[in-house]
Each structure stands twice: as structure tokens, then as C-alpha cells.
Short mmCIF file of C-alpha atoms and ligand atoms in Angstrom, two decimals:
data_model
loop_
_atom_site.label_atom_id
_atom_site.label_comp_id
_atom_site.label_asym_id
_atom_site.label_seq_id
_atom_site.Cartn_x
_atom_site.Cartn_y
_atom_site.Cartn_z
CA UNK A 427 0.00 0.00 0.00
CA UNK A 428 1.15 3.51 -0.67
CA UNK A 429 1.79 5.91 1.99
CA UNK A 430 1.27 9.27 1.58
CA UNK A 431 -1.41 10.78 4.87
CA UNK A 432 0.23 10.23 7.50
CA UNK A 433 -1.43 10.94 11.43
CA UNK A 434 0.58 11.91 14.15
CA UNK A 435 -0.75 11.33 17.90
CA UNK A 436 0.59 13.43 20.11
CA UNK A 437 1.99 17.16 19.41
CA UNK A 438 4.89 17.22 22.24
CA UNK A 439 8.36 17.29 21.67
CA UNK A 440 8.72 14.21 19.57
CA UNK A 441 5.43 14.82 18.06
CA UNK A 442 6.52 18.41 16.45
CA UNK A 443 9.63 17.05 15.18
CA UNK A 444 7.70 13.91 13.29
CA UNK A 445 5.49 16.34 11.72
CA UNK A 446 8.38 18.47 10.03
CA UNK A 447 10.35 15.59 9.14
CA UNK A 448 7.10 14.07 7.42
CA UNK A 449 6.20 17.06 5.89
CA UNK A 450 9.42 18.49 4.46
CA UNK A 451 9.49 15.24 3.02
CA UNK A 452 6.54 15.94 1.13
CA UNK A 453 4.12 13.26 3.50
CA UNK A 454 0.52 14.68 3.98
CA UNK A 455 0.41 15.44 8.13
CA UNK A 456 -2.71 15.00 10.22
CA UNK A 457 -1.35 16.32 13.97
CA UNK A 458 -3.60 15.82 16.94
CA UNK A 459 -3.49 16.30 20.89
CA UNK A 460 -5.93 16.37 23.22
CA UNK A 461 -4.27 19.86 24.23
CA UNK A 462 -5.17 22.56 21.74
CA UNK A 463 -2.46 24.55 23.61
CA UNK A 464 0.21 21.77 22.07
CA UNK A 465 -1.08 21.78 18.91
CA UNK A 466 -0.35 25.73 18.68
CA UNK A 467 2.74 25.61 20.14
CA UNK A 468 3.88 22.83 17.83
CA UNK A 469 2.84 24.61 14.62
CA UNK A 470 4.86 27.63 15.84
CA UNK A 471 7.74 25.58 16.88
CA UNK A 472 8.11 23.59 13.57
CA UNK A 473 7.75 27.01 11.74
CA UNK A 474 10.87 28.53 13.72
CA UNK A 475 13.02 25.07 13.21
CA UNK A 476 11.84 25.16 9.55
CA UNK A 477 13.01 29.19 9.01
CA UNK A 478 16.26 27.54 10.63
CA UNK A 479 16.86 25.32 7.64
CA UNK A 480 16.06 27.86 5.28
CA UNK A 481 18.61 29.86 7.02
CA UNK A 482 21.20 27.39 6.80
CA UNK A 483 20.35 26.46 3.29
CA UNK A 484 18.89 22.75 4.63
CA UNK A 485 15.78 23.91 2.52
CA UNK A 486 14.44 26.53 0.43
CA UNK A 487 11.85 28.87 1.52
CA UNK A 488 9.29 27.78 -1.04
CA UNK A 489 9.79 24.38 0.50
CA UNK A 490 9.46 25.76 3.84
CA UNK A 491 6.10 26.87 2.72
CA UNK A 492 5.10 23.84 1.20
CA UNK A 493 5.94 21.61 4.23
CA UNK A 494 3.89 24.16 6.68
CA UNK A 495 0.85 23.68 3.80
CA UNK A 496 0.76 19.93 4.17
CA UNK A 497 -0.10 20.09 7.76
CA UNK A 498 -3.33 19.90 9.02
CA UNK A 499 -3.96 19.83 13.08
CA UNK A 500 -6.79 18.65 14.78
CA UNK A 501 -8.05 17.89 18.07
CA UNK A 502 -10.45 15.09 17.43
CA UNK A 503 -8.21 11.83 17.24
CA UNK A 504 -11.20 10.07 15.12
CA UNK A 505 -10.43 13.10 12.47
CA UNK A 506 -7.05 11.00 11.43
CA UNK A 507 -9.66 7.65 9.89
CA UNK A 508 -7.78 8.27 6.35
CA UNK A 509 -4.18 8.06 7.55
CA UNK A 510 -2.24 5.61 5.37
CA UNK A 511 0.00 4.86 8.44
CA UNK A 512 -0.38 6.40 12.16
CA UNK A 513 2.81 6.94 14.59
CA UNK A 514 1.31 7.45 17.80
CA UNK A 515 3.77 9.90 20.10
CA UNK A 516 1.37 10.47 22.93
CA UNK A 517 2.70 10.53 26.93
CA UNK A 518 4.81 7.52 27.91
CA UNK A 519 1.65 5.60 29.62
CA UNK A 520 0.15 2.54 28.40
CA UNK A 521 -2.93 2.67 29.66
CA UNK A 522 -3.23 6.58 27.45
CA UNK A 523 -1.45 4.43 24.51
CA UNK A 524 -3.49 1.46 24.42
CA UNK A 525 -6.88 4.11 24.87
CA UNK A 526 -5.79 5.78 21.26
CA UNK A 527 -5.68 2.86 19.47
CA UNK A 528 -9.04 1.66 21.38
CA UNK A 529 -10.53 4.58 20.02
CA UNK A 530 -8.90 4.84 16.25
CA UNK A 531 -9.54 1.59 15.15
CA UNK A 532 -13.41 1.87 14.36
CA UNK A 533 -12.17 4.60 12.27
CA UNK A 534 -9.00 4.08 10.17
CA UNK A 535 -9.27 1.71 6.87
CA UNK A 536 -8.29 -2.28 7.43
CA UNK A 537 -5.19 -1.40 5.92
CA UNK A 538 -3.78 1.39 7.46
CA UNK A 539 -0.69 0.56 9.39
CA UNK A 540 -0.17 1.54 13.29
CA UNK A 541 2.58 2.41 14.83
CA UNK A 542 4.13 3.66 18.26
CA UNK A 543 6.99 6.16 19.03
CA UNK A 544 7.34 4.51 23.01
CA UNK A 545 10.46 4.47 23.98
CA UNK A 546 10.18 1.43 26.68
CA UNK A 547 6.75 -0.01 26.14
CA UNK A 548 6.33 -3.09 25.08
CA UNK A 549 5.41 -2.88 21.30
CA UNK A 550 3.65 -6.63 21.51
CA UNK A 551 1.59 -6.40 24.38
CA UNK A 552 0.13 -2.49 22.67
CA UNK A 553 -0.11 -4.60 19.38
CA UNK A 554 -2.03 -7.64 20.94
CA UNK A 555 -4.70 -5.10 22.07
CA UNK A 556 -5.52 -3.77 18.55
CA UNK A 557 -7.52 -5.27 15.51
CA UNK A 558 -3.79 -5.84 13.74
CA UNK A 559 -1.06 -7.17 15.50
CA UNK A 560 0.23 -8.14 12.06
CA UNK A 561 -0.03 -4.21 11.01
CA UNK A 562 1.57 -3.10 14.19
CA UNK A 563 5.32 -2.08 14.96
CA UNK A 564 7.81 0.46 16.79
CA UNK A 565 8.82 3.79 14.89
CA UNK A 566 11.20 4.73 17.07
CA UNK A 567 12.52 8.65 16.24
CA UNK A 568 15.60 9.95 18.16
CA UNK A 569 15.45 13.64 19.81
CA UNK A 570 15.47 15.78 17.91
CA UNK A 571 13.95 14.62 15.47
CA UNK A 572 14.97 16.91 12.64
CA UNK A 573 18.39 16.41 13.60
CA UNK A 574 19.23 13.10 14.54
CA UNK A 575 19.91 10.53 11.87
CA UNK A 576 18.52 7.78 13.41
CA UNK A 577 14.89 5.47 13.68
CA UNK A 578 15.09 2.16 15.16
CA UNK A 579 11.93 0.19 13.53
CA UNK A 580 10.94 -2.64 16.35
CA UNK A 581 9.16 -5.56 15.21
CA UNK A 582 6.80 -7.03 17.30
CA UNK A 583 5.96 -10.69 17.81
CA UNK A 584 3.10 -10.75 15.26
CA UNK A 585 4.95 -7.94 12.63
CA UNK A 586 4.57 -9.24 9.45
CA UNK A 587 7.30 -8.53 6.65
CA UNK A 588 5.17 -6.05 4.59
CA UNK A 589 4.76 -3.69 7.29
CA UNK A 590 8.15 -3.84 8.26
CA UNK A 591 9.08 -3.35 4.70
CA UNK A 592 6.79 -0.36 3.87
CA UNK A 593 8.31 1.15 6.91
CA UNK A 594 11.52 0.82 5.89
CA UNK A 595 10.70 3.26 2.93
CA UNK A 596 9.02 5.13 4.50
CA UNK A 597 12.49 5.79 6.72
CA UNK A 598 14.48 6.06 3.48
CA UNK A 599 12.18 8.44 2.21
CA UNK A 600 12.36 10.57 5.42
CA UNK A 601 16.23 10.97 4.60
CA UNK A 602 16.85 8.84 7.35
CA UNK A 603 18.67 5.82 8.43
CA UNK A 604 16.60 2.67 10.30
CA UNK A 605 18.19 -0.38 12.02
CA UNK A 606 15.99 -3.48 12.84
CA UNK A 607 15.58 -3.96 16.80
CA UNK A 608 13.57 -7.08 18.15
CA UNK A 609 10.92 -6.31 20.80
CA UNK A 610 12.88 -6.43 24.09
CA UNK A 611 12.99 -4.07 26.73
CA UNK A 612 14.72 -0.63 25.83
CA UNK A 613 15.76 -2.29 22.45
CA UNK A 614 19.04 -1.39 20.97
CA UNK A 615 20.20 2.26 21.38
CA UNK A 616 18.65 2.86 25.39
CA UNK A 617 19.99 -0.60 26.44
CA UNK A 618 23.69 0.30 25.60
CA UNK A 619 23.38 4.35 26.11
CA UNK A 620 21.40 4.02 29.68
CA UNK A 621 23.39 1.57 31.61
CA UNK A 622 26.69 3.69 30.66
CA UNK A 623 24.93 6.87 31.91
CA UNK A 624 23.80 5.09 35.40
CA UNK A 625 27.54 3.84 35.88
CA UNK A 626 28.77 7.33 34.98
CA UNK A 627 26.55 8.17 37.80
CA UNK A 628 27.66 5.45 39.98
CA UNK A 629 30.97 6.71 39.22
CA UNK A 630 29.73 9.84 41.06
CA UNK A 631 28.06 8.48 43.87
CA UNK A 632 31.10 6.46 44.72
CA UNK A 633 33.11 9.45 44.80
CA UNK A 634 35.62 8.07 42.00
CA UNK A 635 35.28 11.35 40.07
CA UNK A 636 33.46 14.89 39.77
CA UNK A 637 30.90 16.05 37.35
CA UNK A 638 33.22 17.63 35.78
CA UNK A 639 36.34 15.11 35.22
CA UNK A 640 33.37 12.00 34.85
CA UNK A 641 32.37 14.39 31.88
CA UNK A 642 35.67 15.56 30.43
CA UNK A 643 37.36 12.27 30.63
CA UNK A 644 34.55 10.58 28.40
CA UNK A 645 34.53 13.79 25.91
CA UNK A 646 38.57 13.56 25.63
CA UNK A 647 38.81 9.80 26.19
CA UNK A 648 36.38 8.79 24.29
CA UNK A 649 35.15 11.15 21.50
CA UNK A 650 32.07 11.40 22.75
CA UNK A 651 30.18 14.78 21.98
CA UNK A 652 28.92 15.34 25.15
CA UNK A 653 29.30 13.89 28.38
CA UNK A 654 27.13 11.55 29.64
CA UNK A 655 26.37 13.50 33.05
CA UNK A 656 24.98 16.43 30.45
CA UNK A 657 23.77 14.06 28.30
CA UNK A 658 21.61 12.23 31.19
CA UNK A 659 20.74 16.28 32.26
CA UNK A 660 19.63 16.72 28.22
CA UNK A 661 17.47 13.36 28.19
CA UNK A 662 15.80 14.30 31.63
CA UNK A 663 17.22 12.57 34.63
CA UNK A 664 13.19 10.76 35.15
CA UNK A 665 13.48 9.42 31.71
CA UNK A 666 16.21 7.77 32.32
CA UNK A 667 15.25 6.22 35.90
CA UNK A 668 11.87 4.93 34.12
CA UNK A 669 14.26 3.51 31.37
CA UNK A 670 16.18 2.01 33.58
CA UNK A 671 13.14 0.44 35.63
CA UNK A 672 12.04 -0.77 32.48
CA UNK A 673 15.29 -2.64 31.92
CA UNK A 674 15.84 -3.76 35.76
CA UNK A 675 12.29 -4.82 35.60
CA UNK A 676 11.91 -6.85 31.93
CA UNK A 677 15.03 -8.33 31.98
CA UNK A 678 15.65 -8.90 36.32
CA UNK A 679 18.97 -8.51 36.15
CA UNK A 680 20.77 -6.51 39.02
CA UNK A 681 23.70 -5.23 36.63
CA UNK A 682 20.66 -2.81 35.68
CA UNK A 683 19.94 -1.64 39.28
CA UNK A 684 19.44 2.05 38.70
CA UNK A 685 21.64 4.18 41.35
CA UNK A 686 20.66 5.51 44.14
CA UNK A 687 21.95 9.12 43.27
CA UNK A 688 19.88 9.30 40.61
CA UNK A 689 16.47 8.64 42.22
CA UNK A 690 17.73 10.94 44.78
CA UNK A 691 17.93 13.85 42.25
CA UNK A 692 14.60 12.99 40.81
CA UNK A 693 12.77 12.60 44.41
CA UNK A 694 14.66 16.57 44.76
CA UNK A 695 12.75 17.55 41.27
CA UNK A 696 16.35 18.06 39.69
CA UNK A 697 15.78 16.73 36.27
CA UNK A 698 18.11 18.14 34.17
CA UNK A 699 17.85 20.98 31.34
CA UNK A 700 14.08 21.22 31.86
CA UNK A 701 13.60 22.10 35.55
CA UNK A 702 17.00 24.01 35.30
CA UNK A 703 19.19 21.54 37.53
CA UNK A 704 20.34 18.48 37.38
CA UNK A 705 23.74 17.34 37.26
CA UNK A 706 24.49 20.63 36.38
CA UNK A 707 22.64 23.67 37.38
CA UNK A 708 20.97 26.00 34.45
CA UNK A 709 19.83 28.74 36.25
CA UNK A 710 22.97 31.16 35.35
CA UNK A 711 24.73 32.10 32.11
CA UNK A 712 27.23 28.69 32.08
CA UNK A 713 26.52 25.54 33.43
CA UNK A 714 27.16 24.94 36.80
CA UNK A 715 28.16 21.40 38.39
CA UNK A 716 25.84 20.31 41.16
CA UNK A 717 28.57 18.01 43.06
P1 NAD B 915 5.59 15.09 25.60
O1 NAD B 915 5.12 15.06 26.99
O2 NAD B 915 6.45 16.23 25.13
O3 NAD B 915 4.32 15.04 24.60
C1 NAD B 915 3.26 14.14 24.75
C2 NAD B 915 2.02 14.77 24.13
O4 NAD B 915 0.98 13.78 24.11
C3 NAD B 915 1.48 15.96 24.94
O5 NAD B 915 1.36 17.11 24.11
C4 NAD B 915 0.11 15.48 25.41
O6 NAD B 915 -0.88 16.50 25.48
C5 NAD B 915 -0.24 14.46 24.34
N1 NAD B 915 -1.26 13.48 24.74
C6 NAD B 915 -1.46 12.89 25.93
N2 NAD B 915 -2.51 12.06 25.88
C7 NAD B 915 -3.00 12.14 24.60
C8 NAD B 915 -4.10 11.52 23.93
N3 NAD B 915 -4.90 10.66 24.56
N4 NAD B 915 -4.31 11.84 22.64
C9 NAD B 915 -3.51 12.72 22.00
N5 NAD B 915 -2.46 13.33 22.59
C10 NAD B 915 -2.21 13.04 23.87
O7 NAD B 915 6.31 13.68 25.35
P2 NAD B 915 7.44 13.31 24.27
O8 NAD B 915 8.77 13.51 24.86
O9 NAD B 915 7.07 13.95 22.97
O10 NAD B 915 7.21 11.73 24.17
C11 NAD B 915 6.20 11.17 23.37
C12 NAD B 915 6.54 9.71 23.09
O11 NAD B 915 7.80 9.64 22.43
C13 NAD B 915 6.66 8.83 24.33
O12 NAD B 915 6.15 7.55 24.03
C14 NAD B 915 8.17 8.76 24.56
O13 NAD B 915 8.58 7.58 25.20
C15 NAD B 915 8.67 8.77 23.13
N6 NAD B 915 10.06 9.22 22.95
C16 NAD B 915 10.53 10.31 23.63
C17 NAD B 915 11.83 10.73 23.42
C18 NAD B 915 12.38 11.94 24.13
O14 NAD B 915 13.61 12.11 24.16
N7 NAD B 915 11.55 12.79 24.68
C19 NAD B 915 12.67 10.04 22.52
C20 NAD B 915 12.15 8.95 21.83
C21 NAD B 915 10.84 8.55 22.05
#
């Protein structure tokens, strides 16, 4: 089946960043939310990212303008029953997750393809709940979207070969580069990145190093771009304690114990970049570390 409408559930941060990858790539959007107040504030956001990439010659303007055309928000979820394939981007929650696709299904056409953006929820157990396990995978984006080159397609149990394949091209089409992950917890890029950010952070709690040399040395020592105390800040220090529940949880191992310090700065409300501290503090002109 061709795919050209695309619906997109959800209009937070992932959700804006789907949309303009979709539509710069010439997809047909359909954006919903149950907050109208998202849905305004994503339009404006993907029309500042996109006058970024006509800035730095990504796109042109006319392009620009076309993209911005080919989206259509909404905030009646039933409105997206012609979508040729649905990513649904909605709050990390199953229960919210599983209530989308309850309510989509009576509307969208026995061929439409669904998909989910979760980052730690289990793609079969969403899929067994639906009319199509068969029709039913992960479309995992990385953040940002527009930037980062990455989707990790997940196949569930029941994932046949034709929906995997169609989104495949889909990916291709996007510009973008897909590996294959299996349906187990975390899949492939949280279940390496997330353990080496909780031992960075045992490597704080243990006192073998500051923020600031755990940080350098792995910038210096090991090319990384950041370090993975500001990269855990950048994620949001909750998402990755519920990632690494997830992974302590699915796969009862203890080498995935998450540490201590970093439920401690959650229980505190430090959570990184968005509440202004974490591992470092925001609230002044640099970056501050907190220990
Ligand atoms: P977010 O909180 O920024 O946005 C979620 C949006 O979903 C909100 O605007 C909310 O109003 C909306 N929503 C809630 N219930 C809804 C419903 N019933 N119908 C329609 N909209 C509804 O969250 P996010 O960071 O964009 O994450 C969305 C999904 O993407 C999650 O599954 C998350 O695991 C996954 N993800 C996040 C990241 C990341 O770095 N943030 C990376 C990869 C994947």
C-alpha cells in the first residue's frame, strides 16, 4: 500500500519534530493532541526550526512553505480515519497508549498501518490489544527529530514482513537511516546508552570522580560529543530512571539496578535541562556542576 497521509498522535516534543520531518518530506500530516495549547505551540515551533533550515540552506523557503501547507492539526483523534499509516507519540503511559488505538480503530481503513513512538513499552503487548497485530510495529525517532539521523523500527511478535518493509521506505524516504531492533525491553540504542549513563553516575556516587572530570574524561577519552552527566541532564534525569526500571524490571537482572543518586535527584525535582538543575545547574549564564 502507498503511503502518503500520515497521522501523528501526540503534538509534544517528539510529536513536532515527526510532523516536520514528514512534511518536508513531502508526506501529507494530520497532527492531533488532546491539548489545543500543544497543537499551537507545535505549529509555531516547527515554523521557527523550519526558518532555521532555510537559514542554513537545509531547505528553500518555497519548501518551507510547502511543508507548513501539508499540515493539518486537529483535536479530534477520530479526524485522522484516512491516515495511510499512524505513529502514535502520545505521553509515555500505556494505559493513554493502548486508549488511542481503542478509540482509532473503528475509524481508520483495514489497511492502514499503526505504529508507536514509546520508547520502553512493550510494542507486543500495545499490538495484541488492537484489531492488527500483524499491522503493528515500533517507529522509534531519536530527539530531535529533525536532527538526529537515526529510527530504530521494532518488530513485534506478530509484525509481518510487509509492514516492516513499507516502513523501511518510508524511513528512506524521510532521509533517514533505520536499524531493525527485536521487541525487548529498551531495544538497541537505550539498552547500551542508559546503563553507561547510570555507571557514569555510579561513578559519582562512589566518589571516583566529579561532574566535571566524569564528563571531560569521556569527551577527551572517548570522543564522545557530550558527556554523559549532560547528556543524562539533556534526556531528563526521570526518563532515564523509568528507562532504567524498564530494563531492571523486563530483563531482572541486578547489573541494571538504577543508582541511588539518581532517584535521589529525581525525588529533589532536579531533572536536568528542563527544571534548570540536574547534574548541572541552568539557572545562570554557564553551566554549573551540582557536586
Ligand atoms: P511530551 O510530553 O512532550 O508530549 C506528549 C504529548 O501527548 C502531549 O502534548 C500530550 O498533550 C499528548 N497526549 C497525551 N494524551 C494524549 C491523547 N490521549 N491523545 C492525543 N495526545 C495526547 O512527550 P514526548 O517527549 O514527545 O514523548 C512522546 C513519546 O515519544 C513517548 O512515548 C516517549 O517515550 C517517546 N520518545 C521520547 C523521546 C524523548 O527524548 N523525549 C525520545 C524517543 C521517544
Amino acid at each position: 500500500m502507498a503511503i502518503e497521509q500520515v497521522g501523528i498522535v501526540g503534538a509534544g516534543q517528539m510529536g513536532n519534530g515527526i510532523a516536520h520531518v514528514f512534511a518536508v518530506a513531502g508526506y501529507d500530516v494530520l497532527l492531533t493532541d488532546v491539548s489545543e495549547d500543544a497543537l499551537t505551540k507545535a505549529v509555531a515551533l516547527i515554523d521557527r526550526n523550519l526558518t532555521r533550515q532555510v537559514t542554513r540552506d537545509m531547505i528553500s523557503d518555497a519548501d518551507k512553505v510547502a511543508a507548513m501547507k501539508r499540515i493539518t492539526t486537529t483535536p479530534k483523534l477520530t479526524n485522522l480515519g484516512s491516515a495511510d499509516l499512524i505513529i502514535e507519540a502520545a505521553t509515555e503511559r500505556e494505559t493513554i497508549k493502548q486508549a488511542i488505538f481503542e478509540d482509532l480503530i473503528p475509524h481508520i481503513k483495514p489497511d492502514t498501518i499503526l505504529t508507536s513512538n514509546t520508547s520502553s513499552i512493550s510494542i507486543t503487548r500495545l499490538a495484541s490489544r488492537t484489531d492488527r497485530p500483524e499491522k503493528f510495529m515500533g517507529f522509534h525517532f531519536m530527539n530531535p527529530v529533525p536532527i538526529m539521523q537515526l529510527v530504530e523500527l521494532i518488530r513485534g511478535i506478530a509484525t509481518d514482513q510487509d509492514t516492516f518493509a513499507a516502513c523501511e521506505q518510508v524511513v528512506e524516504r524521510l532521509g533517514k537511516t533505520s536499524t531493525a531492533s527485536e521487541d525487548f525491553p529498551a531495544f538497541i540504542v537505550n539498552r547500551i546508552l542508559m546503563p553507561m549513563i547510570n555507571e557514569a553516575i555510579y561513578t559519582l556516587y562512589e566518589g571516583v570522580g566529579s561532574v566535571q572530570s566524569i564528563d571531560t574524561s569521556l569527551k577527551l577519552g572517548a570522543n564522545h560529543p557530550m558527556g554523559p552527566l549532560e547528556l543524562a541532564d539533556f534526556i531528563g534525569l526521570d526518563t532515564c530512571l523509568a528507562i532504567m526500571n524498564v530494563l531492571h524490571d523486563g530483563l531482572a537482572d541486578t547489573k541494571y539496578r538504577p543508582c541511588p543518586l539518581l532517584t535521589k535527584y529525581v525525588e529533589a525535582g532536579w531533572l536536568g535541562r528542563k527544571s534548570k538543575r540536574g547534574f548541572y545547574d541552568y539557572r545562570g549564564d554557564v553551566p554549573v556542576p551540582t557536586r
